[in-house]
Every structure is written in structure tokens, then in C-alpha cells.
PDB file of C-alpha atoms and ligand atoms in Angstrom:
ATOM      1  CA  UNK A  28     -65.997 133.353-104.802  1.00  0.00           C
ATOM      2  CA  UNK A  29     -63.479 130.551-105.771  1.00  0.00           C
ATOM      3  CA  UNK A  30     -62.014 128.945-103.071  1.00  0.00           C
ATOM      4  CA  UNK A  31     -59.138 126.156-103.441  1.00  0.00           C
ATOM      5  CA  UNK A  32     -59.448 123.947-100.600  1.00  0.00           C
ATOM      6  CA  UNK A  33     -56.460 121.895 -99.937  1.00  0.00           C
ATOM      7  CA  UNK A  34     -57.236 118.370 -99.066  1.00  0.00           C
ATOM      8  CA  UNK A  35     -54.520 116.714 -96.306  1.00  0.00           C
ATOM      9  CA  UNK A  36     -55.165 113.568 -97.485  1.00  0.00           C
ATOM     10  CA  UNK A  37     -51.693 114.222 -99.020  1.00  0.00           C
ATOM     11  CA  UNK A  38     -50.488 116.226 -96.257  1.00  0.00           C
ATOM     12  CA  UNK A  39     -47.493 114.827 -94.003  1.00  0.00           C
ATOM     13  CA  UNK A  40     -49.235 113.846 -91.173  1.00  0.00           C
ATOM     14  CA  UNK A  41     -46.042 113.734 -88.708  1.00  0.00           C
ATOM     15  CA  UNK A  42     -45.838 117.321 -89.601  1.00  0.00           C
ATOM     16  CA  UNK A  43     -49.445 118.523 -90.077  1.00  0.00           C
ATOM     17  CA  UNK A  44     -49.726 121.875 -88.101  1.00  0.00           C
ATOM     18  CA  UNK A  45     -46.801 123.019 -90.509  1.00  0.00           C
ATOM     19  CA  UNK A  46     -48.294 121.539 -93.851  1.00  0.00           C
ATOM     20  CA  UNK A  47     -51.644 123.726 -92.612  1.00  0.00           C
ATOM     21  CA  UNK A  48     -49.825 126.597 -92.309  1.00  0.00           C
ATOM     22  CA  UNK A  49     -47.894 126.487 -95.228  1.00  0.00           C
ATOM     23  CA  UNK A  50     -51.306 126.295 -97.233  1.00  0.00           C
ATOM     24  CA  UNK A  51     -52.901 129.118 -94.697  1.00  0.00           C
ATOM     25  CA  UNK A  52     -50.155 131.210 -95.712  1.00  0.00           C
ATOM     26  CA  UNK A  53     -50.966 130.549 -99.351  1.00  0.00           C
ATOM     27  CA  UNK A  54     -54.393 132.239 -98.835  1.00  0.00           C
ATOM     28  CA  UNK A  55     -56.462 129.247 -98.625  1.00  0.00           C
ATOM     29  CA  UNK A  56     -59.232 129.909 -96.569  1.00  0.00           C
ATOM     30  CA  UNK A  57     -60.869 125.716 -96.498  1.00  0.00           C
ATOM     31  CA  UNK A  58     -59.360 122.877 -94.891  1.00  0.00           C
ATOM     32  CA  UNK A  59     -60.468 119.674 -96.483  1.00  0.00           C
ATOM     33  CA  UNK A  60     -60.351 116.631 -94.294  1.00  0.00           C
ATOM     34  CA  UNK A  61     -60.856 112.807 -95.316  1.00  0.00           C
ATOM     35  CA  UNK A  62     -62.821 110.579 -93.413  1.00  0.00           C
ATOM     36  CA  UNK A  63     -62.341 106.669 -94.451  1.00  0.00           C
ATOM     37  CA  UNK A  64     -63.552 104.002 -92.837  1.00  0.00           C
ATOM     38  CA  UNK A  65     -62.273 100.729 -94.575  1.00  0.00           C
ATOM     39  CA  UNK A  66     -65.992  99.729 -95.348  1.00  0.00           C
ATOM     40  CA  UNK A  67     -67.868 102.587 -97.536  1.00  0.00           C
ATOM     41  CA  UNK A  68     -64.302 102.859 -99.107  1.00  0.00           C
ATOM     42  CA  UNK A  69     -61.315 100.354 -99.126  1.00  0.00           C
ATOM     43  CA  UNK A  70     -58.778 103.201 -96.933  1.00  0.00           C
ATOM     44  CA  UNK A  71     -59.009 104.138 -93.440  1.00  0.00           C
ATOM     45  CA  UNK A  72     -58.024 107.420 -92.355  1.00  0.00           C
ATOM     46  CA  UNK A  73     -59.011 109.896 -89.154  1.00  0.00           C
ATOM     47  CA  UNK A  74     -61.774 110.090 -86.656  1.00  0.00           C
ATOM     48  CA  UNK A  75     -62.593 113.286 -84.559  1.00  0.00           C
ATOM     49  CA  UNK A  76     -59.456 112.962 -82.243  1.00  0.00           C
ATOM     50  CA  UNK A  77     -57.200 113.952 -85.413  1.00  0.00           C
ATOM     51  CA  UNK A  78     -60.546 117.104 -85.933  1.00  0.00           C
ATOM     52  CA  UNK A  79     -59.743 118.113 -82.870  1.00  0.00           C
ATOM     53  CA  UNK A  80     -56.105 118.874 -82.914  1.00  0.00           C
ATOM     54  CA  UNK A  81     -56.224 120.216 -86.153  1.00  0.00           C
ATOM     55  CA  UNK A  82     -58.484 122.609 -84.646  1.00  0.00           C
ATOM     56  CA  UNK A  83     -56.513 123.963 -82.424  1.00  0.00           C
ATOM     57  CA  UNK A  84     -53.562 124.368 -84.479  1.00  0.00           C
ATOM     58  CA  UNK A  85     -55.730 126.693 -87.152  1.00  0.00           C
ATOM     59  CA  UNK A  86     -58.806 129.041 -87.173  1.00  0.00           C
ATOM     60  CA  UNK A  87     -59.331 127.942 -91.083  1.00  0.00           C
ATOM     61  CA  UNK A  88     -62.878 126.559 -91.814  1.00  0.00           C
ATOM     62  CA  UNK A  89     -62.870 122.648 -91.597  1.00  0.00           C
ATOM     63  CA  UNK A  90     -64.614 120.830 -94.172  1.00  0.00           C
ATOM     64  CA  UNK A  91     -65.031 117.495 -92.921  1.00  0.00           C
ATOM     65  CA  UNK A  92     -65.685 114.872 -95.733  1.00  0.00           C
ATOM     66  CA  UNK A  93     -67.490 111.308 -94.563  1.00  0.00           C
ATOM     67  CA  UNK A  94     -66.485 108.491 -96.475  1.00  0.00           C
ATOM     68  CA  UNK A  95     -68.226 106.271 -93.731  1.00  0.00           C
ATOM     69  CA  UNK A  96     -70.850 103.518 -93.172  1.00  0.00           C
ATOM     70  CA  UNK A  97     -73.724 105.262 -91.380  1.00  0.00           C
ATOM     71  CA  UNK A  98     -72.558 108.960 -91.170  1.00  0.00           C
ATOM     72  CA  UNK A  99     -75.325 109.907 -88.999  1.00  0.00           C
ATOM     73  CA  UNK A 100     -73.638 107.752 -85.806  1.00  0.00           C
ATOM     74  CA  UNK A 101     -70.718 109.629 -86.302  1.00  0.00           C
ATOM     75  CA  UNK A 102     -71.675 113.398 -87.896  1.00  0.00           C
ATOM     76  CA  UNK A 103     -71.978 115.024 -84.710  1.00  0.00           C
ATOM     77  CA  UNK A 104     -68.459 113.836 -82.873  1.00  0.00           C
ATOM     78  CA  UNK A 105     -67.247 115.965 -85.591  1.00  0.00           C
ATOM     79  CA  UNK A 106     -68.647 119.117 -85.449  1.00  0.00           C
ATOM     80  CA  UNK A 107     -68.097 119.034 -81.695  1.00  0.00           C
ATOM     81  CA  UNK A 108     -64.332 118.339 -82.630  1.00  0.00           C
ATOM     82  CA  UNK A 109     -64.512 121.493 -84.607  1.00  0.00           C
ATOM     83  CA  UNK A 110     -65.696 121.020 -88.210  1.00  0.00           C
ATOM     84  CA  UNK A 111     -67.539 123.701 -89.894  1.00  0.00           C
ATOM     85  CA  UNK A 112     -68.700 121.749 -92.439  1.00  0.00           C
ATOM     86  CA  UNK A 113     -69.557 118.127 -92.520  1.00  0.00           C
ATOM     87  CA  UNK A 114     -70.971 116.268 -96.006  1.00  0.00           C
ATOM     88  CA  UNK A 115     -72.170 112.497 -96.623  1.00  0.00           C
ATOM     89  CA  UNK A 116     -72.498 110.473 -99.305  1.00  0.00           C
ATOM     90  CA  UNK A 117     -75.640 110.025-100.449  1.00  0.00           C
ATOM     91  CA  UNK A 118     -74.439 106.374-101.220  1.00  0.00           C
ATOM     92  CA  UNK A 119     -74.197 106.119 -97.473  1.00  0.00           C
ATOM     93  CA  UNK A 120     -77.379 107.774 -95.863  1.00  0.00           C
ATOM     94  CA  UNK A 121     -80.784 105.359 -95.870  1.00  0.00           C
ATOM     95  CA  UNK A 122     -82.248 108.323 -94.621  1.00  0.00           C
ATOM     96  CA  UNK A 123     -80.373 111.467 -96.107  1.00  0.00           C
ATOM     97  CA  UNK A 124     -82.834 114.424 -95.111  1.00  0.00           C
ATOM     98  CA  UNK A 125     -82.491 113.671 -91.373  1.00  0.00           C
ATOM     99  CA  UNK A 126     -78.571 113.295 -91.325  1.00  0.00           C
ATOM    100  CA  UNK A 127     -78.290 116.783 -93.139  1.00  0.00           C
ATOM    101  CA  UNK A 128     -81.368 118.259 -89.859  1.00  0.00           C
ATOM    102  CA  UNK A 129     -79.165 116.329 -87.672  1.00  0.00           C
ATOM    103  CA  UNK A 130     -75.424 117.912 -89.014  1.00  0.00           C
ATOM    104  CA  UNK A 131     -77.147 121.194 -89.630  1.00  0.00           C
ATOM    105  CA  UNK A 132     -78.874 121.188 -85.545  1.00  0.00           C
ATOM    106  CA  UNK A 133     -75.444 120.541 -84.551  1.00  0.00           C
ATOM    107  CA  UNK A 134     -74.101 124.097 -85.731  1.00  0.00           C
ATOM    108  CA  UNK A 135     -72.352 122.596 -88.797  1.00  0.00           C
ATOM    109  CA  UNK A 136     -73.027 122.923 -93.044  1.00  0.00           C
ATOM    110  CA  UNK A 137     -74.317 119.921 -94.081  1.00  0.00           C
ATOM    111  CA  UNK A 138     -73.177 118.738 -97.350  1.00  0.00           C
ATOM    112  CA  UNK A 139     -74.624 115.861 -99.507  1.00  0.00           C
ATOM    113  CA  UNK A 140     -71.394 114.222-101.618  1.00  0.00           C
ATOM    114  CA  UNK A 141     -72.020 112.098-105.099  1.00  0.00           C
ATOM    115  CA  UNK A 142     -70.287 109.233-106.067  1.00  0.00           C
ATOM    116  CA  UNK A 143     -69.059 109.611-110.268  1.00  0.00           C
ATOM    117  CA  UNK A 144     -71.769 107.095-110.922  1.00  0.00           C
ATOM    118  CA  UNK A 145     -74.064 108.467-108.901  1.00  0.00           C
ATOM    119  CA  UNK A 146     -76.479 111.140-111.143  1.00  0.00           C
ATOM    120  CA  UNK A 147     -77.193 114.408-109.993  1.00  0.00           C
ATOM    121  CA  UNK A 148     -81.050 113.902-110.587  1.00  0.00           C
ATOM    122  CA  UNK A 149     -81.088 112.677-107.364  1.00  0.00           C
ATOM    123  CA  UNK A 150     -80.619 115.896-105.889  1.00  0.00           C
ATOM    124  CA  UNK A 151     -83.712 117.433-107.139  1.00  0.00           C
ATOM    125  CA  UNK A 152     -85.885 117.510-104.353  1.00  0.00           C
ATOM    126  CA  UNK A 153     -83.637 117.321-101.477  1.00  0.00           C
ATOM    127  CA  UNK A 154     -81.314 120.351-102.848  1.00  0.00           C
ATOM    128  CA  UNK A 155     -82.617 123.020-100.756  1.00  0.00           C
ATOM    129  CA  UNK A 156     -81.883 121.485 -97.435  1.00  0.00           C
ATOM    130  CA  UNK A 157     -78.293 121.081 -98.524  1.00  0.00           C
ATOM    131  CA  UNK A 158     -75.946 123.556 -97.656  1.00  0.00           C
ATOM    132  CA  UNK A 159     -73.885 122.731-100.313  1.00  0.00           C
ATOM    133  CA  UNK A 160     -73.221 119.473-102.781  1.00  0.00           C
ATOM    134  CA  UNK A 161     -69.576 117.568-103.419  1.00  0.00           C
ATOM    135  CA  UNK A 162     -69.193 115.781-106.622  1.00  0.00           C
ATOM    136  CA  UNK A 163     -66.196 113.320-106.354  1.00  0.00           C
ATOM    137  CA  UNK A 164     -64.349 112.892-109.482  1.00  0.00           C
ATOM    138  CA  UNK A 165     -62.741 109.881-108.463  1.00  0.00           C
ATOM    139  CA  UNK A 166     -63.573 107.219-107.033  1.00  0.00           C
ATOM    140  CA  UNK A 167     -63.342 107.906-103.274  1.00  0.00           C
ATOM    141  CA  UNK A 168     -60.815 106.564-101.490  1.00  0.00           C
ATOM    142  CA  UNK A 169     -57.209 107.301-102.389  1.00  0.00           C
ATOM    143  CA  UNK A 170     -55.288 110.807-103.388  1.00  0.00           C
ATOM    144  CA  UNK A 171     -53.372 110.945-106.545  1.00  0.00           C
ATOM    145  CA  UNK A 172     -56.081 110.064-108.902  1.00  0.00           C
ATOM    146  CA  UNK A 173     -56.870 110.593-112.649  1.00  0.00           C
ATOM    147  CA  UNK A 174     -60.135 113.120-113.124  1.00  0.00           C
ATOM    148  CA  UNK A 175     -63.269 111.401-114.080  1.00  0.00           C
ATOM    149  CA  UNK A 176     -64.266 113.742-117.114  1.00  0.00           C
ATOM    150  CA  UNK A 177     -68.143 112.614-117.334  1.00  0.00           C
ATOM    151  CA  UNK A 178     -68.342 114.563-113.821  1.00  0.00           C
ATOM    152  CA  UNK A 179     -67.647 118.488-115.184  1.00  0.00           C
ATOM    153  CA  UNK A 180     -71.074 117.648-116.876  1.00  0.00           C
ATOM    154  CA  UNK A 181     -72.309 116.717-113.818  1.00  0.00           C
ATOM    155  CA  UNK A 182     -71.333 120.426-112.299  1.00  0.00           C
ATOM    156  CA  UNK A 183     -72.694 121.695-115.262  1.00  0.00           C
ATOM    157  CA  UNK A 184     -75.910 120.225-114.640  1.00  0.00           C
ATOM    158  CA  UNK A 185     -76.423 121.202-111.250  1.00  0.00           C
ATOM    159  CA  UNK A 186     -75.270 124.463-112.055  1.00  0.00           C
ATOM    160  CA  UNK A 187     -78.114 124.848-114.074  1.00  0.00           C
ATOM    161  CA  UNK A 188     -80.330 122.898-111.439  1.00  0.00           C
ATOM    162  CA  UNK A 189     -79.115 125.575-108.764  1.00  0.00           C
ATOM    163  CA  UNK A 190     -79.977 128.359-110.878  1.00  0.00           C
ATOM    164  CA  UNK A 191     -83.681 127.083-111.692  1.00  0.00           C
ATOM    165  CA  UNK A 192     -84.147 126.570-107.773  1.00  0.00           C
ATOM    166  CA  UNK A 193     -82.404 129.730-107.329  1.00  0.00           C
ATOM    167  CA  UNK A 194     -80.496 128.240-104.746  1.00  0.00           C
ATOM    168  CA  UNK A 195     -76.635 130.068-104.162  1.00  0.00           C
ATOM    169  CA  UNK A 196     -75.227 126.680-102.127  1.00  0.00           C
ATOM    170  CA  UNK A 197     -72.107 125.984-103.566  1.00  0.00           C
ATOM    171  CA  UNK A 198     -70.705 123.153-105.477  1.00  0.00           C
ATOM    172  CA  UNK A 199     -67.537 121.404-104.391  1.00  0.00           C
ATOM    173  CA  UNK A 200     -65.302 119.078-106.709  1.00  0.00           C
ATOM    174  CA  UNK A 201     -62.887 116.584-105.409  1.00  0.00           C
ATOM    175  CA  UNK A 202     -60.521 114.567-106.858  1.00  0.00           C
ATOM    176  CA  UNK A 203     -58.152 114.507-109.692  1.00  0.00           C
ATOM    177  CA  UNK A 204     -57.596 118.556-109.900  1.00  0.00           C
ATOM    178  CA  UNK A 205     -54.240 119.923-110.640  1.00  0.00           C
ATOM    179  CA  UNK A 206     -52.676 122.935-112.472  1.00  0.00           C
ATOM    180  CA  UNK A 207     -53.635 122.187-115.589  1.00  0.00           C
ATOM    181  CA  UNK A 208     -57.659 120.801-115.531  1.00  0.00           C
ATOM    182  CA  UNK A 209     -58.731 123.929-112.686  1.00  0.00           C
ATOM    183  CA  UNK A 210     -59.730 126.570-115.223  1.00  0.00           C
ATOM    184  CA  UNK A 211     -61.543 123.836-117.098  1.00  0.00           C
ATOM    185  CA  UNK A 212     -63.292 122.729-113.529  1.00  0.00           C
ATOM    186  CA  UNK A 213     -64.124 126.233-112.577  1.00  0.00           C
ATOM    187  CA  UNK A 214     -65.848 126.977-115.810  1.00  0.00           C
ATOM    188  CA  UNK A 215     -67.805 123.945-115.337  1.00  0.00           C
ATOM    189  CA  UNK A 216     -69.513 125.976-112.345  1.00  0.00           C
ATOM    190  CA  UNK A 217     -67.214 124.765-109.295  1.00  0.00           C
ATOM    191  CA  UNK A 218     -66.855 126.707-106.522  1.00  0.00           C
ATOM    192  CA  UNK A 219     -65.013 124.826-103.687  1.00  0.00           C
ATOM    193  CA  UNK A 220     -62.010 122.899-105.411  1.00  0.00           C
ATOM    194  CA  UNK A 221     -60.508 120.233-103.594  1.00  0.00           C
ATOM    195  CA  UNK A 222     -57.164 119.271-103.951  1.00  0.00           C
ATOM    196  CA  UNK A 223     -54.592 117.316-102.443  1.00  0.00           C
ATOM    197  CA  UNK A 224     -51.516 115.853-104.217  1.00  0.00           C
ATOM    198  CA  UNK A 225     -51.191 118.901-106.282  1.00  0.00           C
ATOM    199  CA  UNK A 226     -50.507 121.042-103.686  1.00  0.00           C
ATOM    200  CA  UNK A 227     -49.346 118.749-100.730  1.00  0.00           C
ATOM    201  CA  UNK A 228     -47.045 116.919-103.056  1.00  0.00           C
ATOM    202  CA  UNK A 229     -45.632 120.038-104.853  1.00  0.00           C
ATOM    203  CA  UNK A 230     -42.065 121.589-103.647  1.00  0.00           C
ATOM    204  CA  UNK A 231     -43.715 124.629-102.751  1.00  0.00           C
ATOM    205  CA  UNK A 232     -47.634 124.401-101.299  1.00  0.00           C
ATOM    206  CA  UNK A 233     -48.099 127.945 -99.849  1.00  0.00           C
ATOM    207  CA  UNK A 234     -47.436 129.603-104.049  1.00  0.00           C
ATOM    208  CA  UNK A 235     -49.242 126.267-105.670  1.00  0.00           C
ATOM    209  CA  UNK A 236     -52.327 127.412-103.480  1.00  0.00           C
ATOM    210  CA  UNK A 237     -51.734 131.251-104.951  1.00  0.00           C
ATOM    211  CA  UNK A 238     -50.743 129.852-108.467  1.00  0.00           C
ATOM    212  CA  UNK A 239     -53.941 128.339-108.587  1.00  0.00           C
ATOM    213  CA  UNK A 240     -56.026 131.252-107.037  1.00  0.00           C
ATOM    214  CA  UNK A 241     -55.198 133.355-109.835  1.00  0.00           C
ATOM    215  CA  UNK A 242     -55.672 130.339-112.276  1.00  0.00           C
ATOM    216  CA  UNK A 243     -59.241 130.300-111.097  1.00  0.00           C
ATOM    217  CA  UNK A 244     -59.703 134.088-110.953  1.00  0.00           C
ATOM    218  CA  UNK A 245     -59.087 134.280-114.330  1.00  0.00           C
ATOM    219  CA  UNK A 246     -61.612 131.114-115.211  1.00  0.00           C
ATOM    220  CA  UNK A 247     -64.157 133.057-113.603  1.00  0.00           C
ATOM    221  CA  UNK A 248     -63.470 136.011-115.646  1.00  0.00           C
ATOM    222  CA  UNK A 249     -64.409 134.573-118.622  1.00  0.00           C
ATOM    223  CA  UNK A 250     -66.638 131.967-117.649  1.00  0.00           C
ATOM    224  CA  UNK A 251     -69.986 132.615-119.849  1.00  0.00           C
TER     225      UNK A 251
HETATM  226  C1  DX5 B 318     -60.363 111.011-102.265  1.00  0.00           C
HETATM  227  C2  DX5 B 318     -60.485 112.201-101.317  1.00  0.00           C
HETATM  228  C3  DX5 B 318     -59.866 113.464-101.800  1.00  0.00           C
HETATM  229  C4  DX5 B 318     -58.392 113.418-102.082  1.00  0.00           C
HETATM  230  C5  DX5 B 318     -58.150 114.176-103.349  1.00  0.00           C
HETATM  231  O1  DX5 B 318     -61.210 109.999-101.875  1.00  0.00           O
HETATM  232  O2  DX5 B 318     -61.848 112.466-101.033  1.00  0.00           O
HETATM  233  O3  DX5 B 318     -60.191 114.558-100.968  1.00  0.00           O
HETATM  234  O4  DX5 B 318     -57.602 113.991-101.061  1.00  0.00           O
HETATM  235  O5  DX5 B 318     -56.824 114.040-103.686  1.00  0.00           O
HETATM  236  P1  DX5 B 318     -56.250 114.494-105.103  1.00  0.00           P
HETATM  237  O6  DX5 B 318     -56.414 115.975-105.206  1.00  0.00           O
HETATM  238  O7  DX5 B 318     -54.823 114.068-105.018  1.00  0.00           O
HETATM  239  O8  DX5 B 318     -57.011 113.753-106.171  1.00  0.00           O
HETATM  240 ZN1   ZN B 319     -62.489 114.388 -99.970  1.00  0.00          ZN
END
């Protein structure tokens, strides 16, 4: 199943609880949410107080993405503020496979997220603790970005990789998707599609979300 998971990165923040309703209303069932730190990347963004609220305002599954120095000081303030899933860069993590245990013991998905550059070969052994892997298509940090194309091979590659392991975790994108590129990303083997200015900075969020619902349903139709 396709899901199209808004990112509120692009979101009014004065306004949030209506932004996330807008986009609930739409049918999305994900709620992506940017962590920056002004170190790992050059933006700062929430911590878990921001988690927290959003929480109450929506029963939507936070996905809580760590763009942070040392995740694992900071992994389980968020689930305990409410996310569902939590995912760190493997840029970020000197010792991955105990950050996942630790985000995973805490009640939480634990997602491993690639930089563009980073290859996906590096995934090989450590896939089957992941609950699921981001590939950024942009260089993380900042909404509103051109998609990197060199990373729909990527998906394609680990699409394969998950089907030798058979392993069903799903593969999240992020960065750079819009109206026009989706069908393209979801035949590359996507499954959780991030985006944020395309929806957020459209004039109508709750029909972009459907509009591009039914633009991946039909990808997946004739994806071979
Ligand atoms: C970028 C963030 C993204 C961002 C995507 O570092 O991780 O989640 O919100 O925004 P768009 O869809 O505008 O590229
Ligand atoms: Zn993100």
C-alpha cells in the first residue's frame, strides 16, 4: 500500500493543528515530521515539545525524521512524545544497530535514513533489523528542493535487495516529490512518499493529498 506522507516542514506552523487536518481529511494516513539540529544539517527545526502537541491534536501515525548529531541521546524523548516511527541517518549513528534496539525497545519503528551520496550497499547486513529505510533525495535540510535523480536507482536497488532478503519493510523517499515525478517514484519501488511543499504550499492540501493518491494507485497498477 502507497501511502503519501505529508511532510510539515512546509506546513504553517502558527496554524499547524489546521494544516494536519486539512491533510487528514485528504486521506493521508502518515505525518512526516523534521528534526534539524543546525549541526548534522545547516536548519534547525523541532524537538519533542512540538511531538507532543502535535500528538494531541491528531491520532495519525507520526513519522519522526532525525536530522541530528547523535540520535541515540535524543530517539527516545520522541517516542515518549508520541512518534510511531522514528529513523536516523546512518551518516549520524557510530553505532547504528543499537540506536535502531534502542528506538525499537522504546515501542517505536526504527528507520535507518540515507544520505543521496550515501550507497545502499551499506544496508546489506543491517536490513533486517530495520523496520523500514528512507532514502533522501535531497540533500537534507531545507523543503522546496529539486529531486536528486541518481536516487530512484537507489529504490530500485533496494527493492531488489528487499526482495532477495525477502524482507516486506518499506521504503520511504523524501525530498523533491511533486505531481509530476510521483508515478515515476512509485514505480521505482517507493512506498512511503514524503512530501512537503507540494502539498503544504498548494491552494488546496486536503485534494493535492487525494490527487496524488490516485496518481500513485495508478503507478502501482502498472508497475512491472
Ligand atoms: C528535507 C526534509 C523533507 C522536506 C521535503 O530535509 O527531510 O522532509 O520536508 O520537502 P519537499 O517535499 O518540499 O522537498
Ligand atoms: Zn524528512
Amino acid at each position: 500500500m502507497i501511502e503519501i506522507v505529508p511532510s510539515i516542514l512546509s506546513a504553517d506552523f502558527a496554524h499547524l493543528a489546521d494544516e494536519i487536518a486539512r491533510v487528514e481529511r485528504g486521506g493521508a494516513r502518515i505525518l512526516h515530521l523534521d528534526v534539524m539540529d543546525g549541526h548534522f544539517v545547516p536548519n534547525l527545526t523541532i524537538g519533542p515539545p512540538v511531538v507532543e502537541s502535535v500528538r494531541k491534536t491528531t491520532r495519525l501515525h507520526l513519522d519522526v525524521h532525525l536530522m541530528i548529531e547523535s540520535p541515540e541521546r535524543y530517539a527516545a524523548a520522541f517516542v515518549h512524545a508520541g512518534a510511531n516511527s522514528v529513523s536516523v541517518h546512518y551518516e549520524a549513528c557510530r553505532h547504528l544497530d543499537a540506536t535502531l534496539g534502542l528506538i525499537r525497545a522504546e515501542g517505536a519503528m526504527a528507520g535507518i535514513v540515507l544520505n543521496p551520496a550515501t550507497p545502499v550497499a551499506v544496508l546489506e547486513d543491517v536490513l533486517e533489523v530495520a523496520d523500514y529505510v528512507l532514502l533522501m533525495s535531497v540533500n537534507p535540510g531545507f523543503g522546496g528542493q529539486k529531486l536528486i535523480p541518481y536516487v530512484l536507482e537507489k529504490a530500485r536497488k533496494l527493492d531488489r535487495l528487499r526482495r532477495e532478503k525477502k524482507l516486506a519493510l518499506p521504503i520511504e523517499i523524501d525530498g523533491g516529490v511533486h505531481l509530476e515525478n510521483l508515478g515515476e517514484v512509485v514505480r521505482a519501488g517507493c512506498d512511503w512518499i514524503v512530501t512537503g511543499s507540494a502539498i503544504f504550499h498548494s491552494s488546496d492540501p486536503e485534494a493535492t493529498v487525494r490527487e496524488m493518491q490516485e496518481i500513485a494507485a495508478q503507478a502501482t497498477a502498472v508497475k512491472v
